[in-house]
Amino acid sequence: MIQFMLQHQSANQEPLRNAPEEFVLPDVAAYLNGNSLGLMPKRAQQAVQAALQAWGEDAVAGWNTANWVGLAQQAGDKIGRIIGAQPGETTVADSTSVNLYKALHAALALRPERNVIVCEAGNFPTDLYVMQGLAAARPNLVLRTVDPDDVEVALDDSVAVLSLSHVNYRDGRRFDMPGITRAAHDAGALVVWDLAHSAGAVPLSVADDGVDFAVGCGYKFLNGGPGAPAFAYAAKRHHDQLQNPIAGWFGHKAPFAFAPEFEPSAGIERLQVGTPPVLSLAALDAALDVFLEADETALFAKADAMYAKAHALVKAQLEPRGFTCISPPPEANHGSQISLRHEHAWPLVRALAAESVVGDFRAPDVLRFGFTPLYTPLEAVETLVETLVGLIDTSAWDKPEFHAKQRVT
Ligand SMILES: *Cc1c(COP(=O)(O)O)cnc(C)c1O
């Protein structure tokens, strides 16, 4: 009872004092696309301005004076706190796709006697493409693509690596990370989790869950800005053996010794490759502070409250109007997004945008709405459902301009 009251109480509190004031809020009725691009924290803007100023005033000296050279590790450890890693197990570099390639290569090298990667058929396409590319480049490697319910039965003694997205980008299903990691280890395999839709959206404890490798995005729920660099986590127990497929100078143990032979850094830095993108890193690093200052329990309680409310309103008001909710019920494992299927999903998303309700479309027929507890108000859920009800009941979504295609959906 006491626990219930505490949870209930925290769900009604803002997880961060003045949280919305930390962000530059676009002039829209509801921004429900933080799972694609998080909003801009004011501190990120200030940090980029400071980095530009240091560039102007200090020029090359900024690598030392402004600690540009330490920024990837600083931001990496901040993300490490968010995903439940130990210090020194997370770094920031490259994109999620590239980090996934590096992590898969490293994991495969740790299981040389095995030749299968298991993944989920409905994984995010870039994850599938990266794995297909790896398989095409290695004659022996087999990609075993299975339905989400068949992951555990696919784990036999030929499996080197199980690679899954923790929260599915399309429908928001969430895998049981500790349970599936344990099953993979019991079968002698390693796990690589993609946390693109998890980091900043759901509680994570990669170290306690025994996760081997993880990767994820800086620009979604972590609000690092468009094209923000991604993160990569590797459990400390793997660091000595960890092979980065691209041996670059920033992964060297002493980049500025300019030695002719590659010798990897002893720690997670060995997943680095080249010069870090300082301006993007500055934005991400500052954005992470906003997250870390929030009360995490209240934050995720708020996310859960938004999810439960959205689910209930969708069932009551949108399913009778031709929508199908494809996200799990609130009591099941889920992310911080709700996805609806509708035969006119694309024009509906465009019509919503015209009403300044921002969600997105995922081919062929899914409308997707993300809840970022840091800045999405609970009322945004009502705004979304009421606007969709209005569009359907008036047929206002069915205008020619809403059917026109766009490059980015
Ligand atoms: C968004 C997303 C990515 C994006 O990868 P980038 O290389 O950063 O473009 C990768 N994987 C998943 C599961 C995603 O949701």
Coordinates of C-alpha atoms and ligand atoms in Angstrom, one line a residue:
M1 CA 0.0 0.0 0.0
I2 CA 2.8 2.4 0.9
Q3 CA 4.6 1.5 -2.2
F4 CA 1.5 2.1 -4.3
M5 CA 1.0 5.5 -2.7
L6 CA 4.6 6.4 -3.4
Q7 CA 4.4 5.4 -7.0
H8 CA 1.1 7.1 -7.4
Q9 CA 2.5 10.3 -5.9
S10 CA 5.6 10.3 -8.0
A11 CA 3.5 9.8 -11.2
N12 CA 1.9 13.1 -10.4
Q13 CA 5.1 15.1 -9.9
E14 CA 7.3 16.6 -12.5
P15 CA 10.3 14.4 -12.6
L16 CA 12.5 17.5 -13.1
R17 CA 11.8 20.8 -11.5
N18 CA 11.1 23.2 -14.3
A19 CA 11.7 20.4 -16.8
P20 CA 9.9 22.0 -19.7
E21 CA 11.8 25.2 -19.2
E22 CA 15.0 23.2 -19.9
F23 CA 13.9 22.7 -23.5
V24 CA 13.2 24.9 -26.5
L25 CA 9.6 23.8 -27.1
P26 CA 8.4 24.0 -30.7
D27 CA 5.1 25.9 -31.2
V28 CA 2.9 22.8 -31.6
A29 CA -0.1 21.3 -29.8
A30 CA 1.7 18.1 -29.0
Y31 CA 5.2 16.9 -29.9
L32 CA 5.1 13.1 -29.8
N33 CA 8.1 12.3 -31.9
G34 CA 10.9 12.5 -29.3
N35 CA 11.5 8.8 -30.2
S36 CA 12.8 10.0 -33.6
L37 CA 14.3 13.3 -32.7
G38 CA 14.3 14.6 -29.1
L39 CA 13.7 18.3 -28.5
M40 CA 16.6 20.7 -28.0
P41 CA 17.7 21.3 -24.4
K42 CA 18.7 25.0 -23.9
R43 CA 21.9 23.7 -22.3
A44 CA 22.7 21.9 -25.5
Q45 CA 22.4 25.1 -27.4
Q46 CA 24.6 26.9 -24.9
A47 CA 27.2 24.1 -25.0
V48 CA 27.4 24.3 -28.8
Q49 CA 27.8 28.0 -28.6
A50 CA 30.6 27.6 -26.1
A51 CA 32.3 25.1 -28.3
L52 CA 32.0 27.4 -31.3
Q53 CA 33.4 30.2 -29.2
A54 CA 36.4 28.0 -28.0
W55 CA 37.0 27.1 -31.7
G56 CA 37.1 30.8 -32.6
E57 CA 39.2 32.0 -29.7
D58 CA 41.4 29.0 -28.9
A59 CA 41.5 27.2 -32.2
V60 CA 43.5 24.0 -32.1
A61 CA 44.3 24.6 -28.4
G62 CA 40.6 23.9 -27.7
W63 CA 41.4 20.1 -27.7
N64 CA 43.1 20.8 -24.4
T65 CA 41.7 24.0 -23.1
A66 CA 38.0 23.0 -23.7
N67 CA 38.7 19.3 -23.1
W68 CA 37.4 18.4 -26.5
V69 CA 39.6 15.3 -26.3
G70 CA 37.9 14.0 -23.2
L71 CA 34.4 14.7 -24.3
A72 CA 33.5 11.3 -25.8
Q73 CA 34.5 9.6 -22.5
Q74 CA 32.7 12.1 -20.4
A75 CA 29.5 11.8 -22.3
G76 CA 30.0 8.0 -22.5
D77 CA 30.1 7.7 -18.7
K78 CA 27.0 9.9 -18.4
I79 CA 25.1 7.5 -20.8
G80 CA 26.6 4.6 -18.8
R81 CA 24.8 5.9 -15.7
I82 CA 21.5 6.1 -17.7
I83 CA 21.8 2.5 -19.0
G84 CA 23.2 1.1 -15.7
A85 CA 26.8 0.5 -16.8
Q86 CA 29.9 0.8 -14.6
P87 CA 32.2 3.8 -15.2
G88 CA 34.5 3.1 -18.1
E89 CA 32.2 0.7 -19.9
T90 CA 30.5 3.1 -22.3
T91 CA 31.8 5.5 -25.0
V92 CA 30.3 7.8 -27.6
A93 CA 31.3 7.5 -31.2
D94 CA 30.0 7.1 -34.7
S95 CA 26.4 6.1 -35.5
T96 CA 24.4 3.3 -34.0
S97 CA 24.8 1.3 -37.3
V98 CA 28.6 1.6 -37.2
N99 CA 28.7 0.8 -33.4
L100 CA 26.5 -2.3 -34.0
Y101 CA 28.9 -3.5 -36.7
K102 CA 31.8 -3.0 -34.3
A103 CA 30.1 -4.7 -31.4
L104 CA 29.0 -7.7 -33.6
H105 CA 32.5 -8.1 -35.0
A106 CA 33.9 -8.0 -31.4
A107 CA 31.4 -10.5 -30.1
L108 CA 32.0 -12.9 -33.1
A109 CA 35.7 -12.7 -32.4
L110 CA 35.0 -13.9 -28.9
R111 CA 33.2 -17.0 -30.1
P112 CA 35.4 -18.1 -33.0
E113 CA 34.2 -21.8 -32.9
R114 CA 30.6 -20.7 -33.6
N115 CA 29.1 -19.3 -36.8
V116 CA 25.5 -18.1 -36.2
I117 CA 24.0 -14.8 -35.3
V118 CA 20.4 -14.9 -34.1
C119 CA 18.2 -11.8 -34.7
E120 CA 14.6 -10.9 -34.8
A121 CA 12.9 -10.6 -38.2
G122 CA 11.1 -7.4 -37.2
N123 CA 14.3 -5.6 -36.1
F124 CA 15.1 -2.1 -37.2
P125 CA 16.2 -2.3 -40.9
T126 CA 19.7 -0.9 -40.3
D127 CA 20.4 -3.6 -37.8
L128 CA 19.3 -6.3 -40.3
Y129 CA 21.4 -4.7 -43.0
V130 CA 24.5 -4.5 -40.9
M131 CA 24.1 -8.2 -40.0
Q132 CA 23.4 -9.1 -43.7
G133 CA 26.5 -7.3 -44.6
L134 CA 28.6 -9.1 -42.1
A135 CA 27.2 -12.4 -43.3
A136 CA 27.9 -11.6 -46.9
A137 CA 31.5 -10.7 -46.1
R138 CA 32.1 -14.0 -44.1
P139 CA 31.4 -17.2 -46.0
N140 CA 30.8 -19.2 -42.9
L141 CA 28.5 -16.9 -41.0
V142 CA 24.8 -17.7 -40.9
L143 CA 22.1 -15.2 -40.0
R144 CA 19.2 -16.9 -38.3
T145 CA 16.2 -14.6 -38.4
V146 CA 13.3 -15.6 -36.1
D147 CA 10.0 -14.4 -34.8
P148 CA 10.3 -12.6 -31.4
D149 CA 8.6 -15.5 -29.6
D150 CA 11.1 -18.0 -31.0
V151 CA 14.3 -16.3 -29.9
E152 CA 15.1 -18.6 -27.0
V153 CA 14.4 -21.8 -29.0
A154 CA 16.8 -20.6 -31.7
L155 CA 19.7 -20.6 -29.2
D156 CA 21.7 -23.7 -29.8
D157 CA 25.5 -24.5 -29.5
S158 CA 26.2 -23.0 -33.0
V159 CA 25.1 -19.5 -31.9
A160 CA 27.9 -17.1 -31.4
V161 CA 25.8 -13.9 -30.9
L162 CA 22.2 -13.0 -30.2
S163 CA 21.5 -9.4 -31.4
L164 CA 18.2 -7.8 -30.6
S165 CA 16.6 -4.4 -30.3
H166 CA 15.4 -4.1 -26.7
V167 CA 12.3 -2.0 -27.6
N168 CA 11.0 -2.6 -31.1
Y169 CA 10.9 0.6 -33.1
R170 CA 7.6 -0.2 -34.9
D171 CA 5.3 -1.5 -32.2
G172 CA 7.1 -0.7 -28.9
R173 CA 7.4 -4.4 -27.7
R174 CA 10.1 -4.8 -25.1
F175 CA 12.2 -7.9 -24.6
D176 CA 12.9 -9.3 -21.2
M177 CA 16.6 -8.2 -21.1
P178 CA 17.8 -10.1 -18.0
G179 CA 15.9 -13.3 -18.9
I180 CA 17.0 -13.4 -22.6
T181 CA 20.6 -12.4 -21.7
R182 CA 20.6 -15.3 -19.3
A183 CA 19.2 -17.7 -21.9
A184 CA 21.9 -16.7 -24.4
H185 CA 24.6 -17.1 -21.9
D186 CA 23.2 -20.6 -20.9
A187 CA 23.5 -21.5 -24.6
G188 CA 27.1 -20.2 -24.6
A189 CA 26.3 -17.2 -26.8
L190 CA 27.0 -13.5 -26.3
V191 CA 24.4 -10.7 -26.5
V192 CA 24.4 -7.4 -28.3
W193 CA 21.4 -5.2 -27.4
D194 CA 20.4 -2.2 -29.5
L195 CA 19.0 0.3 -27.0
A196 CA 18.0 3.0 -29.5
H197 CA 14.4 3.1 -28.2
S198 CA 15.3 2.2 -24.6
A199 CA 18.0 4.6 -23.4
G200 CA 16.2 7.5 -21.7
A201 CA 12.8 5.8 -22.2
V202 CA 12.8 2.8 -19.8
P203 CA 14.9 1.8 -16.8
L204 CA 18.0 -0.1 -17.8
S205 CA 20.6 -2.0 -15.9
V206 CA 23.0 -3.5 -18.4
A207 CA 25.7 -4.4 -15.9
D208 CA 23.4 -6.2 -13.4
D209 CA 21.7 -8.0 -16.3
G210 CA 25.0 -9.4 -17.5
V211 CA 24.8 -7.7 -20.9
D212 CA 28.0 -8.2 -23.0
F213 CA 27.6 -5.4 -25.6
A214 CA 25.0 -2.6 -26.2
V215 CA 24.7 0.2 -28.7
G216 CA 22.2 3.1 -29.1
C217 CA 21.3 6.5 -30.3
G218 CA 22.1 9.9 -28.9
Y219 CA 19.4 11.8 -30.7
K220 CA 16.2 10.0 -29.7
F221 CA 15.2 9.9 -26.0
L222 CA 18.6 11.4 -25.0
N223 CA 17.9 14.6 -26.9
G224 CA 21.5 15.0 -28.3
G225 CA 20.4 16.7 -31.5
P226 CA 20.0 15.7 -35.2
G227 CA 22.8 13.2 -36.1
A228 CA 24.1 13.2 -32.5
P229 CA 26.8 10.5 -32.1
A230 CA 25.8 7.1 -30.8
F231 CA 27.0 5.1 -27.8
A232 CA 28.6 1.7 -27.4
Y233 CA 28.8 -0.3 -24.2
A234 CA 31.1 -3.3 -23.6
A235 CA 31.2 -5.1 -20.3
K236 CA 34.6 -4.7 -18.6
R237 CA 35.3 -8.5 -18.6
H238 CA 35.5 -8.3 -22.5
H239 CA 37.8 -5.3 -22.7
D240 CA 41.1 -7.1 -22.9
Q241 CA 40.0 -9.3 -25.8
L242 CA 37.9 -6.7 -27.5
Q243 CA 38.7 -6.4 -31.2
N244 CA 37.5 -3.2 -33.0
P245 CA 37.2 -4.0 -36.8
I246 CA 38.5 -0.5 -37.5
A247 CA 41.7 0.1 -35.8
G248 CA 41.9 3.9 -35.8
W249 CA 44.2 6.2 -33.9
F250 CA 41.5 7.3 -31.3
G251 CA 41.3 3.6 -30.3
H252 CA 45.1 3.5 -29.9
K253 CA 46.5 3.4 -26.3
A254 CA 48.5 6.5 -27.1
P255 CA 47.1 8.4 -30.1
F256 CA 49.6 11.2 -29.7
A257 CA 52.6 9.0 -29.6
F258 CA 52.1 8.6 -33.4
A259 CA 53.5 5.1 -33.2
P260 CA 53.6 3.2 -36.5
E261 CA 52.0 0.0 -35.0
F262 CA 48.5 -0.2 -33.6
E263 CA 48.2 -1.0 -29.9
P264 CA 44.6 -0.8 -28.6
S265 CA 43.7 1.2 -25.6
A266 CA 43.2 -0.8 -22.5
G267 CA 39.7 0.4 -21.9
I268 CA 36.4 1.1 -23.7
E269 CA 38.3 3.8 -25.8
R270 CA 39.3 1.0 -28.0
L271 CA 35.9 1.2 -29.6
Q272 CA 36.8 4.7 -30.8
V273 CA 38.0 5.1 -34.4
G274 CA 38.7 8.7 -35.5
T275 CA 38.5 12.3 -34.4
P276 CA 35.2 12.8 -32.5
P277 CA 32.5 15.2 -33.8
V278 CA 33.1 17.9 -31.1
L279 CA 30.1 20.2 -31.9
S280 CA 27.6 17.3 -31.8
L281 CA 29.3 15.8 -28.8
A282 CA 29.0 19.1 -26.9
A283 CA 25.3 19.2 -27.5
L284 CA 24.8 15.5 -26.4
D285 CA 27.0 15.9 -23.4
A286 CA 25.0 18.9 -22.1
A287 CA 21.7 17.2 -23.0
L288 CA 22.6 14.3 -20.8
D289 CA 22.9 16.5 -17.7
V290 CA 19.3 17.5 -18.1
F291 CA 18.4 13.8 -18.0
L292 CA 20.7 13.0 -15.1
E293 CA 19.3 15.8 -12.9
A294 CA 15.8 14.4 -13.2
D295 CA 14.3 12.1 -10.6
E296 CA 14.6 8.8 -12.5
T297 CA 11.8 7.0 -10.5
A298 CA 9.4 9.9 -11.2
L299 CA 10.5 10.1 -14.8
F300 CA 9.7 6.5 -15.6
A301 CA 6.5 6.6 -13.5
K302 CA 5.4 9.5 -15.6
A303 CA 6.3 7.6 -18.8
D304 CA 4.2 4.6 -17.6
A305 CA 1.3 6.8 -16.7
M306 CA 1.3 8.4 -20.2
Y307 CA 1.5 4.9 -21.8
A308 CA -1.4 3.5 -19.7
K309 CA -3.5 6.6 -20.4
A310 CA -2.8 6.4 -24.1
H311 CA -3.6 2.7 -24.3
A312 CA -6.9 3.2 -22.5
L313 CA -8.0 6.1 -24.7
V314 CA -6.9 4.3 -27.9
K315 CA -9.0 1.3 -26.9
A316 CA -12.0 3.3 -26.0
Q317 CA -12.0 6.0 -28.7
L318 CA -9.8 5.0 -31.6
E319 CA -10.3 1.2 -32.0
P320 CA -14.0 1.8 -32.7
R321 CA -12.8 4.2 -35.5
G322 CA -10.7 1.8 -37.5
F323 CA -7.4 2.0 -35.6
T324 CA -5.7 -1.1 -34.2
C325 CA -3.3 -0.7 -31.3
I326 CA -0.2 -2.9 -32.0
S327 CA 1.7 -1.9 -28.9
P328 CA 1.6 -4.2 -25.8
P329 CA -1.0 -3.6 -23.0
P330 CA 0.3 -1.5 -20.1
E331 CA 0.9 -4.5 -17.9
A332 CA 3.2 -6.2 -20.4
N333 CA 6.8 -5.2 -21.3
H334 CA 6.7 -2.0 -23.4
G335 CA 8.7 1.0 -24.4
S336 CA 7.6 4.7 -24.3
Q337 CA 5.7 4.9 -27.5
I338 CA 2.4 3.7 -28.8
S339 CA 1.8 2.5 -32.3
L340 CA -1.5 2.3 -34.2
R341 CA -2.3 0.6 -37.5
H342 CA -4.7 2.2 -39.9
E343 CA -5.2 1.8 -43.6
H344 CA -4.8 5.5 -44.1
A345 CA -1.9 6.0 -41.7
W346 CA 0.2 8.3 -44.0
P347 CA -2.5 10.9 -44.7
L348 CA -3.6 10.7 -41.1
V349 CA -0.1 11.5 -39.9
R350 CA 0.1 14.4 -42.3
A351 CA -3.3 15.7 -41.2
L352 CA -2.3 15.5 -37.6
A353 CA 0.8 17.5 -38.4
A354 CA -1.4 20.2 -40.0
E355 CA -3.2 20.3 -36.6
S356 CA 0.2 20.6 -35.0
V357 CA 0.2 17.2 -33.4
V358 CA 3.6 15.7 -34.3
G359 CA 3.9 11.9 -34.6
D360 CA 5.4 9.8 -37.4
F361 CA 4.6 7.2 -40.0
R362 CA 6.3 3.8 -40.4
A363 CA 5.6 1.9 -43.6
P364 CA 3.3 0.4 -44.6
D365 CA 0.5 1.5 -42.2
V366 CA 1.7 2.4 -38.8
L367 CA 1.2 5.7 -36.9
R368 CA 3.8 6.0 -34.1
F369 CA 3.7 8.4 -31.1
G370 CA 6.6 8.7 -28.6
F371 CA 6.3 9.9 -25.0
T372 CA 9.4 11.7 -23.6
P373 CA 8.7 12.0 -19.9
L374 CA 11.2 14.9 -19.5
Y375 CA 9.0 17.3 -21.6
T376 CA 5.9 15.6 -22.8
P377 CA 2.9 16.7 -20.7
L378 CA 0.3 14.1 -19.7
E379 CA -2.3 16.1 -21.5
A380 CA -0.6 15.6 -24.8
V381 CA -2.1 12.1 -24.8
E382 CA -5.6 13.6 -24.7
T383 CA -4.7 16.1 -27.4
L384 CA -3.6 13.3 -29.7
V385 CA -6.7 11.2 -29.2
E386 CA -9.1 14.1 -29.5
T387 CA -7.4 15.3 -32.7
L388 CA -7.5 11.9 -34.3
V389 CA -11.2 11.5 -33.3
G390 CA -12.0 14.9 -34.9
L391 CA -10.1 14.0 -38.1
I392 CA -11.9 10.7 -38.5
D393 CA -15.4 12.0 -37.6
T394 CA -15.1 14.9 -40.1
S395 CA -13.1 13.1 -42.7
A396 CA -10.8 16.1 -42.6
W397 CA -7.8 13.9 -43.1
D398 CA -8.8 13.0 -46.6
K399 CA -7.4 16.0 -48.5
P400 CA -5.1 15.6 -51.5
E401 CA -2.3 17.5 -49.8
F402 CA -2.2 15.0 -47.0
H403 CA -1.6 12.1 -49.5
A404 CA 1.5 13.6 -51.0
K405 CA 4.7 11.7 -50.2
Q406 CA 7.8 13.1 -48.4
R407 CA 11.4 11.9 -48.3
V408 CA 11.6 11.6 -44.5
T409 CA 8.6 10.1 -42.8
Ligands
LIG1 C1 17.0 4.8 -34.8 C2 17.6 3.4 -34.8 C3 18.9 3.2 -35.3 C4 19.6 4.4 -36.0 O1 20.9 4.1 -36.4 P1 21.8 5.2 -36.9 O2 23.0 4.5 -37.4 O3 22.1 6.1 -35.7 O4 21.1 6.0 -38.0 C5 19.5 2.0 -35.2 N1 18.8 0.9 -34.6 C6 17.6 1.1 -34.1 C7 16.9 0.0 -33.4 C8 17.0 2.3 -34.1 O5 15.7 2.5 -33.6

